[in-house]
Structures are given as structure tokens and as C-alpha cells.
CSV table of C-alpha atoms and ligand atoms in Angstrom, one decimal:
chain,number,residue,atom,x,y,z
A,1,MET,CA,0.0,0.0,0.0
A,2,ARG,CA,1.4,3.4,-1.0
A,3,HIS,CA,-0.7,5.7,1.1
A,4,THR,CA,1.3,6.6,4.2
A,5,SER,CA,-1.0,8.7,6.4
A,6,ASP,CA,-3.6,6.9,8.5
A,7,THR,CA,-5.2,10.1,9.8
A,8,PRO,CA,-8.8,10.4,8.9
A,9,ASP,CA,-9.5,13.6,6.9
A,10,SER,CA,-11.7,15.5,9.3
A,11,LEU,CA,-12.2,18.4,6.9
A,12,TRP,CA,-13.9,16.4,4.2
A,13,LYS,CA,-17.7,16.5,4.0
A,14,PRO,CA,-19.5,14.9,1.1
A,15,GLY,CA,-20.2,17.4,-1.7
A,16,LEU,CA,-23.8,18.4,-2.3
A,17,ARG,CA,-23.9,17.7,-6.0
A,18,ALA,CA,-24.7,14.2,-7.2
A,19,ILE,CA,-22.0,12.4,-9.3
A,20,PRO,CA,-23.1,12.6,-13.0
A,21,PRO,CA,-23.3,9.3,-15.0
A,22,GLY,CA,-20.1,8.6,-16.8
A,23,LEU,CA,-16.5,7.5,-16.4
A,24,HIS,CA,-14.6,9.5,-13.7
A,25,PHE,CA,-10.8,9.2,-13.7
A,26,VAL,CA,-9.7,9.9,-10.1
A,27,SER,CA,-6.1,10.8,-9.3
A,28,THR,CA,-4.9,9.5,-6.0
A,29,PRO,CA,-1.9,10.3,-3.8
A,30,ILE,CA,1.6,9.3,-4.7
A,31,GLY,CA,2.6,9.0,-1.1
A,32,ALA,CA,0.9,11.4,1.4
A,33,ALA,CA,-2.7,10.2,1.8
A,34,ARG,CA,-3.8,13.8,2.5
A,35,ASP,CA,-2.9,14.8,-1.1
A,36,ILE,CA,-6.3,13.4,-2.2
A,37,THR,CA,-8.6,16.2,-3.4
A,38,LEU,CA,-12.0,17.0,-2.0
A,39,ARG,CA,-13.5,16.4,-5.4
A,40,ALA,CA,-11.8,13.0,-5.7
A,41,LEU,CA,-13.4,12.1,-2.3
A,42,ASP,CA,-16.8,13.3,-3.5
A,43,VAL,CA,-16.5,11.0,-6.6
A,44,LEU,CA,-15.3,8.0,-4.6
A,45,ALA,CA,-18.1,8.6,-2.1
A,46,GLY,CA,-20.8,9.1,-4.7
A,47,ALA,CA,-20.0,6.9,-7.7
A,48,ASP,CA,-22.4,4.0,-8.3
A,49,VAL,CA,-19.4,1.7,-9.1
A,50,LEU,CA,-15.8,1.8,-8.0
A,51,VAL,CA,-13.1,0.4,-10.4
A,52,ALA,CA,-9.5,0.1,-9.5
A,53,GLU,CA,-6.2,-1.2,-10.8
A,54,ASP,CA,-5.7,-2.6,-7.3
A,55,THR,CA,-8.9,-2.9,-5.3
A,56,ARG,CA,-7.0,-3.3,-1.9
A,57,THR,CA,-5.2,-0.1,-2.4
A,58,LEU,CA,-8.3,1.8,-3.2
A,59,LYS,CA,-10.2,0.2,-0.3
A,60,HIS,CA,-7.4,1.3,2.0
A,61,LEU,CA,-7.4,4.9,0.7
A,62,MET,CA,-11.2,5.0,1.2
A,63,GLU,CA,-10.8,3.7,4.7
A,64,ILE,CA,-8.2,6.4,5.6
A,65,HIS,CA,-10.7,9.0,4.5
A,66,GLY,CA,-13.7,7.4,6.1
A,67,ILE,CA,-15.6,6.6,2.9
A,68,ALA,CA,-17.7,3.4,3.1
A,69,LEU,CA,-18.2,1.0,0.2
A,70,ALA,CA,-21.8,0.7,1.3
A,71,GLY,CA,-22.5,-2.3,-0.8
A,72,ARG,CA,-21.3,-0.7,-4.0
A,73,PRO,CA,-19.4,-3.0,-6.5
A,74,LEU,CA,-15.6,-2.6,-6.4
A,75,ILE,CA,-14.2,-4.1,-9.6
A,76,ALA,CA,-10.6,-4.8,-10.5
A,77,TYR,CA,-9.6,-3.5,-13.9
A,78,HIS,CA,-6.3,-2.7,-15.8
A,79,ASP,CA,-5.4,-2.3,-19.5
A,80,HIS,CA,-4.7,-6.1,-19.8
A,81,SER,CA,-7.9,-7.2,-18.2
A,82,GLY,CA,-9.2,-8.1,-21.7
A,83,GLU,CA,-12.4,-7.5,-23.7
A,84,GLY,CA,-14.9,-9.2,-21.3
A,85,PRO,CA,-14.2,-6.9,-18.3
A,86,MET,CA,-14.0,-3.9,-20.6
A,87,GLN,CA,-17.4,-4.7,-22.1
A,88,ARG,CA,-18.8,-5.1,-18.6
A,89,LEU,CA,-17.6,-1.5,-17.7
A,90,LEU,CA,-18.9,-0.1,-21.0
A,91,GLY,CA,-22.2,-1.8,-20.3
A,92,LEU,CA,-22.5,-0.2,-16.9
A,93,LEU,CA,-21.7,3.2,-18.5
A,94,ASN,CA,-24.3,2.6,-21.2
A,95,ASP,CA,-26.8,1.9,-18.4
A,96,GLY,CA,-26.2,5.4,-17.1
A,97,LYS,CA,-24.1,4.4,-14.1
A,98,SER,CA,-21.3,6.6,-12.7
A,99,LEU,CA,-18.0,4.8,-12.5
A,100,ALA,CA,-14.9,6.0,-10.5
A,101,TYR,CA,-11.6,4.6,-11.9
A,102,ALA,CA,-8.4,4.9,-9.8
A,103,SER,CA,-5.0,3.4,-10.6
A,104,GLU,CA,-2.6,2.2,-7.9
A,105,ALA,CA,-1.2,5.7,-7.3
A,106,GLY,CA,-1.2,9.1,-9.0
A,107,THR,CA,-3.0,9.9,-12.2
A,108,PRO,CA,-4.5,7.1,-14.2
A,109,LEU,CA,-3.1,6.6,-17.7
A,110,ILE,CA,0.3,8.2,-16.7
A,111,SER,CA,2.5,5.1,-16.9
A,112,ASP,CA,-0.5,3.4,-15.3
A,113,PRO,CA,-3.7,1.7,-16.7
A,114,GLY,CA,-6.7,3.5,-18.0
A,115,PHE,CA,-5.8,4.3,-21.6
A,116,GLU,CA,-7.7,1.4,-23.2
A,117,LEU,CA,-10.8,2.3,-21.1
A,118,ALA,CA,-10.5,6.0,-22.0
A,119,ARG,CA,-10.1,5.2,-25.7
A,120,ALA,CA,-13.1,2.8,-25.7
A,121,ALA,CA,-15.4,5.2,-23.7
A,122,ALA,CA,-14.4,8.2,-26.0
A,123,ALA,CA,-15.0,6.1,-29.1
A,124,ALA,CA,-18.5,5.2,-27.8
A,125,GLY,CA,-19.2,8.8,-27.0
A,126,LEU,CA,-19.8,8.1,-23.3
A,127,PRO,CA,-19.4,10.9,-20.8
A,128,MET,CA,-16.0,11.2,-19.2
A,129,PHE,CA,-14.6,13.3,-16.4
A,130,ALA,CA,-11.3,13.7,-14.6
A,131,ALA,CA,-10.8,14.5,-11.0
A,132,PRO,CA,-7.2,15.8,-11.4
A,133,GLY,CA,-4.6,15.5,-8.7
A,134,PRO,CA,-1.2,14.1,-7.8
A,135,CYS,CA,1.2,13.0,-10.5
A,136,ALA,CA,4.9,12.2,-9.8
A,137,ALA,CA,6.1,13.7,-13.1
A,138,ILE,CA,4.4,17.1,-12.5
A,139,CYS,CA,5.5,17.1,-8.8
A,140,ALA,CA,9.1,16.4,-9.8
A,141,LEU,CA,9.0,19.1,-12.6
A,142,THR,CA,7.7,21.6,-10.0
A,143,LEU,CA,10.6,20.9,-7.6
A,144,SER,CA,13.3,20.4,-10.3
A,145,GLY,CA,14.2,24.0,-11.0
A,146,LEU,CA,14.5,23.0,-14.6
A,147,PRO,CA,12.6,24.9,-17.3
A,148,SER,CA,8.9,24.1,-17.3
A,149,ASP,CA,7.9,26.0,-20.4
A,150,ARG,CA,8.1,22.7,-22.4
A,151,PHE,CA,8.6,19.2,-21.2
A,152,LEU,CA,8.5,15.7,-22.6
A,153,PHE,CA,7.3,12.9,-20.4
A,154,ALA,CA,8.9,9.7,-21.7
A,155,GLY,CA,7.7,7.2,-19.1
A,156,PHE,CA,10.0,4.3,-18.3
A,157,ALA,CA,13.1,3.7,-20.5
A,158,PRO,CA,13.5,0.2,-21.8
A,159,SER,CA,15.4,-2.1,-19.4
A,160,ALA,CA,17.7,-3.7,-22.0
A,161,LYS,CA,20.8,-1.6,-22.6
A,162,THR,CA,20.8,-1.3,-26.4
A,163,ALA,CA,17.2,-0.4,-26.5
A,164,ARG,CA,17.6,2.1,-23.7
A,165,ARG,CA,20.5,3.8,-25.4
A,166,SER,CA,18.6,4.1,-28.7
A,167,PHE,CA,15.5,5.4,-26.8
A,168,LEU,CA,17.7,8.0,-25.1
A,169,ALA,CA,19.5,8.9,-28.4
A,170,ASP,CA,16.0,9.6,-29.9
A,171,LEU,CA,15.4,12.1,-27.1
A,172,ALA,CA,18.8,13.8,-27.3
A,173,GLY,CA,17.8,16.7,-29.5
A,174,VAL,CA,14.4,17.3,-28.0
A,175,GLN,CA,14.1,21.0,-27.0
A,176,ALA,CA,12.2,20.4,-23.8
A,177,THR,CA,12.9,19.2,-20.2
A,178,LEU,CA,12.9,15.4,-20.3
A,179,ILE,CA,11.0,13.5,-17.5
A,180,LEU,CA,11.5,9.8,-17.0
A,181,TYR,CA,10.3,7.3,-14.4
A,182,GLU,CA,12.7,4.7,-13.1
A,183,SER,CA,13.1,2.0,-10.6
A,184,PRO,CA,15.8,2.4,-7.9
A,185,LYS,CA,17.4,-0.8,-9.2
A,186,ARG,CA,18.0,0.5,-12.7
A,187,LEU,CA,18.7,4.2,-11.8
A,188,GLY,CA,22.5,3.7,-12.0
A,189,ASN,CA,22.3,2.1,-15.5
A,190,LEU,CA,19.9,4.8,-16.7
A,191,LEU,CA,22.2,7.7,-15.6
A,192,ALA,CA,25.3,6.0,-17.1
A,193,ASP,CA,23.5,5.6,-20.4
A,194,MET,CA,22.3,9.2,-20.2
A,195,VAL,CA,25.9,10.4,-19.8
A,196,ALA,CA,26.9,8.3,-22.9
A,197,THR,CA,24.0,9.4,-25.1
A,198,LEU,CA,23.1,12.9,-23.9
A,199,GLY,CA,26.6,14.0,-22.7
A,200,GLY,CA,27.7,14.5,-19.1
A,201,THR,CA,27.3,18.2,-18.8
A,202,ARG,CA,23.5,18.7,-19.0
A,203,GLN,CA,21.8,19.7,-15.8
A,204,ALA,CA,19.7,16.9,-14.3
A,205,VAL,CA,17.6,16.2,-11.3
A,206,VAL,CA,16.8,12.9,-9.5
A,207,CYS,CA,13.6,13.1,-7.3
A,208,ARG,CA,13.1,10.3,-4.8
A,209,GLU,CA,10.1,9.4,-2.6
A,210,LEU,CA,8.2,12.6,-3.4
A,211,THR,CA,5.7,13.6,-0.7
A,212,LYS,CA,7.0,10.9,1.6
A,213,ARG,CA,9.1,10.8,4.7
A,214,PHE,CA,12.4,10.3,2.9
A,215,GLU,CA,11.8,12.7,0.0
A,216,GLU,CA,15.0,13.8,-1.6
A,217,VAL,CA,15.9,16.0,-4.6
A,218,LEU,CA,19.4,15.7,-6.1
A,219,ARG,CA,20.5,18.3,-8.6
A,220,GLY,CA,23.7,18.5,-10.7
A,221,ARG,CA,25.3,17.7,-14.0
A,222,LEU,CA,24.5,14.3,-15.4
A,223,GLU,CA,28.0,13.0,-14.8
A,224,ASP,CA,28.0,14.2,-11.2
A,225,LEU,CA,24.7,12.6,-10.5
A,226,ASN,CA,25.9,9.5,-12.1
A,227,ALA,CA,28.9,9.4,-9.8
A,228,ALA,CA,26.9,10.3,-6.7
A,229,VAL,CA,24.3,7.6,-7.4
A,230,ALA,CA,27.0,5.0,-8.2
A,231,ALA,CA,28.5,5.6,-4.7
A,232,ARG,CA,25.4,4.9,-2.6
A,233,GLU,CA,22.4,2.7,-2.3
A,234,ILE,CA,19.2,4.2,-3.7
A,235,LYS,CA,15.8,3.1,-2.5
A,236,GLY,CA,12.2,4.2,-3.2
A,237,GLU,CA,10.4,5.7,-6.1
A,238,ILE,CA,12.3,7.8,-8.6
A,239,VAL,CA,11.8,10.5,-11.3
A,240,VAL,CA,14.7,11.6,-13.4
A,241,LEU,CA,14.6,15.0,-15.2
A,242,VAL,CA,17.2,16.3,-17.7
A,243,ASP,CA,17.5,19.8,-19.2
A,244,ARG,CA,17.3,20.2,-22.9
A,245,ALA,CA,20.4,20.3,-25.1
A,246,LEU,CA,21.8,23.8,-25.6
A,247,PRO,CA,21.3,24.9,-29.1
A,248,VAL,CA,24.7,25.1,-30.8
A,249,GLU,CA,25.5,26.8,-34.0
A,250,ALA,CA,26.9,23.8,-36.0
A,251,THR,CA,30.0,24.2,-38.1
A,252,GLU,CA,31.7,21.6,-40.1
A,253,ASP,CA,34.4,21.2,-37.4
A,254,SER,CA,31.8,20.8,-34.6
A,255,ILE,CA,29.8,18.3,-36.7
A,256,THR,CA,32.9,16.3,-37.4
A,257,ALA,CA,34.0,16.4,-33.7
A,258,ALA,CA,30.6,15.3,-32.5
A,259,LEU,CA,30.5,12.5,-35.1
A,260,ASP,CA,34.0,11.3,-34.1
A,261,GLU,CA,33.0,11.2,-30.4
A,262,ALA,CA,29.7,9.4,-31.2
A,263,LEU,CA,31.4,6.9,-33.5
A,264,GLU,CA,33.5,5.7,-30.5
A,265,THR,CA,30.4,4.0,-29.1
A,266,MET,CA,27.8,4.0,-31.9
A,267,SER,CA,27.3,2.6,-35.4
A,268,VAL,CA,27.6,5.0,-38.4
A,269,LYS,CA,23.8,5.1,-38.6
A,270,ASP,CA,23.2,5.8,-34.9
A,271,ALA,CA,26.0,8.3,-34.7
A,272,ALA,CA,24.6,10.2,-37.7
A,273,SER,CA,21.1,10.2,-36.3
A,274,PHE,CA,22.3,11.3,-32.8
A,275,VAL,CA,24.4,14.2,-34.2
A,276,SER,CA,21.7,15.3,-36.6
A,277,GLN,CA,19.3,15.6,-33.7
A,278,THR,CA,21.7,17.1,-31.2
A,279,LEU,CA,23.1,19.7,-33.6
A,280,GLY,CA,20.0,20.2,-35.6
A,281,VAL,CA,21.8,19.4,-38.9
A,282,SER,CA,20.5,17.2,-41.8
A,283,ARG,CA,20.6,13.5,-41.2
A,284,LYS,CA,21.9,12.9,-44.8
A,285,MET,CA,24.8,15.2,-44.3
A,286,ALA,CA,25.7,13.7,-40.9
A,287,TYR,CA,25.5,10.2,-42.4
A,288,ARG,CA,27.8,11.2,-45.3
A,289,ILE,CA,30.4,12.7,-43.0
A,290,ALA,CA,30.1,9.8,-40.5
A,291,LEU,CA,30.7,7.3,-43.3
A,292,ASP,CA,33.8,9.2,-44.5
A,293,ARG,CA,35.1,9.4,-40.9
A,294,SER,CA,34.5,5.7,-40.3
A,295,GLN,CA,36.3,4.7,-43.4
A,296,GLY,CA,39.1,7.2,-43.2
B,1,SAM,N1,0.4,7.2,-12.3
B,1,SAM,C1,1.5,7.6,-11.6
B,1,SAM,C2,1.7,9.1,-11.6
B,1,SAM,O1,0.7,9.8,-11.9
B,1,SAM,O2,2.8,9.6,-11.3
B,1,SAM,C3,2.8,6.9,-12.0
B,1,SAM,C4,2.7,5.4,-11.9
B,1,SAM,S1,4.1,4.5,-12.4
B,1,SAM,C5,3.5,2.8,-12.4
B,1,SAM,C6,5.1,4.5,-10.9
B,1,SAM,C7,6.4,5.3,-11.1
B,1,SAM,O3,6.1,6.7,-10.9
B,1,SAM,C8,7.4,5.0,-10.1
B,1,SAM,O4,8.2,3.9,-10.5
B,1,SAM,C9,8.2,6.2,-10.0
B,1,SAM,O5,9.1,6.3,-11.2
B,1,SAM,C10,7.1,7.3,-10.2
B,1,SAM,N2,6.6,7.7,-8.9
B,1,SAM,C11,5.4,7.4,-8.3
B,1,SAM,N3,5.3,7.9,-7.1
B,1,SAM,C12,6.5,8.5,-6.8
B,1,SAM,C13,7.0,9.3,-5.7
B,1,SAM,N4,6.3,9.4,-4.6
B,1,SAM,N5,8.3,9.8,-5.8
B,1,SAM,C14,9.0,9.6,-6.9
B,1,SAM,N6,8.6,9.0,-8.0
B,1,SAM,C15,7.3,8.4,-8.0
């Protein structure tokens, strides 16, 4: 169970408005139970049917806030539940019921189940609502001190090294703050691959255990964070953020130097694609120079 506070919320009183029929996506806390919103509590208290990625977690959260199930169905559902369970939920929505859907923690659909259900409900023209609230990516961006004018949420990087490096190389030239989720076990590998593909000098932030007792925010250049994390044991839930690449005016010398460096660890094709994205130059030209350099 993720919700850490067991204090009943004495401020919450049920809202006066009935919950309209339709699918209600409810965001739940990512650590501190009191981060639930009053509207989320209204929806959980008033919906005809409760649906959850993990029914025990939702039950526990409702208990903390003094919301009774009161004989209402509590159905387990995630994106791999299959067609049968999905049709059952769509049937309930077609019958005019109000359904509250919560994932294990945070905002449904954000590296969490809910997308298939949202897509099916939208395609069927069923009413949908969101009770917005906690999301680790947004919480981390808020604390990071990195530019928030544009950001790209990339979810979890692949766990296999080659796939992860190519995933990161695709993000190298993106002119936005990058936000990734990661497990503590794989954080060291992710940071090492970020240094290799994005360069060691970009500003980055590692947020750990947000809203919880051992919350920690580490800031620094990618190579410094990589060294710091390699030197200690990291536990808990993690968000990694990386500043965008600085736009550089590319010259023939800088393109050649970047390609020579990239060719030390990458194939001609990957090096050309990486440099074309990071320096904003044509892929064809980068490939031609990379080929010359690799043969020369
Ligand atoms: N739906 C959730 C959201 O809105 O943030 C994310 C669910 S995803 C399965 C779980 C991942 O989110 C964790 O592995 C971690 O990367 C990140 N995360 C969730 N809670 C966190 C927290 N309290 N502190 C840091 N990262 C967190």
C-alpha cells in the first residue's frame, strides 16, 4: 500500500452535487494520503461503481478518508484485463451508471492503466470526467528548478541496454525538459547511459520518494549525479529529469568532432542520427560525414 498517512480527513464533508453518470478518472496520492482532493473524495463517495487497478489499495485509501463502500461494487480493472471486463464496464456506463476509476497511485493513464478504457469510452461517445490531482512527473518538474515551459514525459526507458541507449538517443535533441520514471534498481544504468548518449554536462535532477518521509531531490550535471548515485544505495520511487540540449550553431568542425565522439560508441547510422538531432543538422549530411570518418 502506498498511502502513508492513516489520519482520517476530518475536513472532508460529502459534496452536495450528485455524481453525474459517466466514467470518472480519479487521481490518488503518490505518497501522502492527504494529497487526495476533496472532489476525488466526492467522486469516490458518490459513484455507483468503483473500479481500480488494485482494489485493496483503493479500499485502504477510502478507509483512511472514512468513505464506506456501502454495498457498491468494487471491480478490478487494468489495461490487460481483456475484452470481457472492458465490455462489462462499458455496459454499466451505457446503463447510465457513474464509475470512478483509480489506478494504484497518482494519475491514471500516466505510466498506469486507464488508456484502453478511456479510448473505448471516448469512441463510444460516453461521458468522461477527470478529478485531477497528484502525478509524480508534475510534482518532480515543479521541484526540479529546470525549465517548465516545455517538457516531454517519456515514461520508463526500456530495461535492455541497447534499446535504452537508442531510446535516449532519440530524445537527445528534443528542445524540452525530459522527464522519466525509473526503478531504484535501474537508476545507475539509466544515468550511465544518459551520460553516454546525452553527454555528461547537462543539468539533471533525481527526485526520490516525493511527498513521503524520505523525500530527496538531487541536482547537478548528469556526470556528477551518475557518480553520486553509483556511490550509494538508492531506494524508493524515482523520477529523473534532464535539461534540454543547448542549441549550438553547428560548423563543419563541430559536426565532425561530434561524429568522431559518437562513432566511438555507436554505429555509423546511430551516430549520424544522434548528431543530426543534437546539432539540428541534416541526417543525410551527418551520415555522409560519419561514413567518411569511419572509413578514413
Ligand atoms: N500514475 C503515476 C503518476 O501519476 O505519477 C505513476 C505510476 S508508475 C507505475 C510508478 C512510477 O512513478 C514509479 O516507479 C516512479 O518512477 C514514479 N513515482 C510514483 N510515485 C512517486 C514518488 N512518490 N516519488 C517519486 N517517483 C514516484
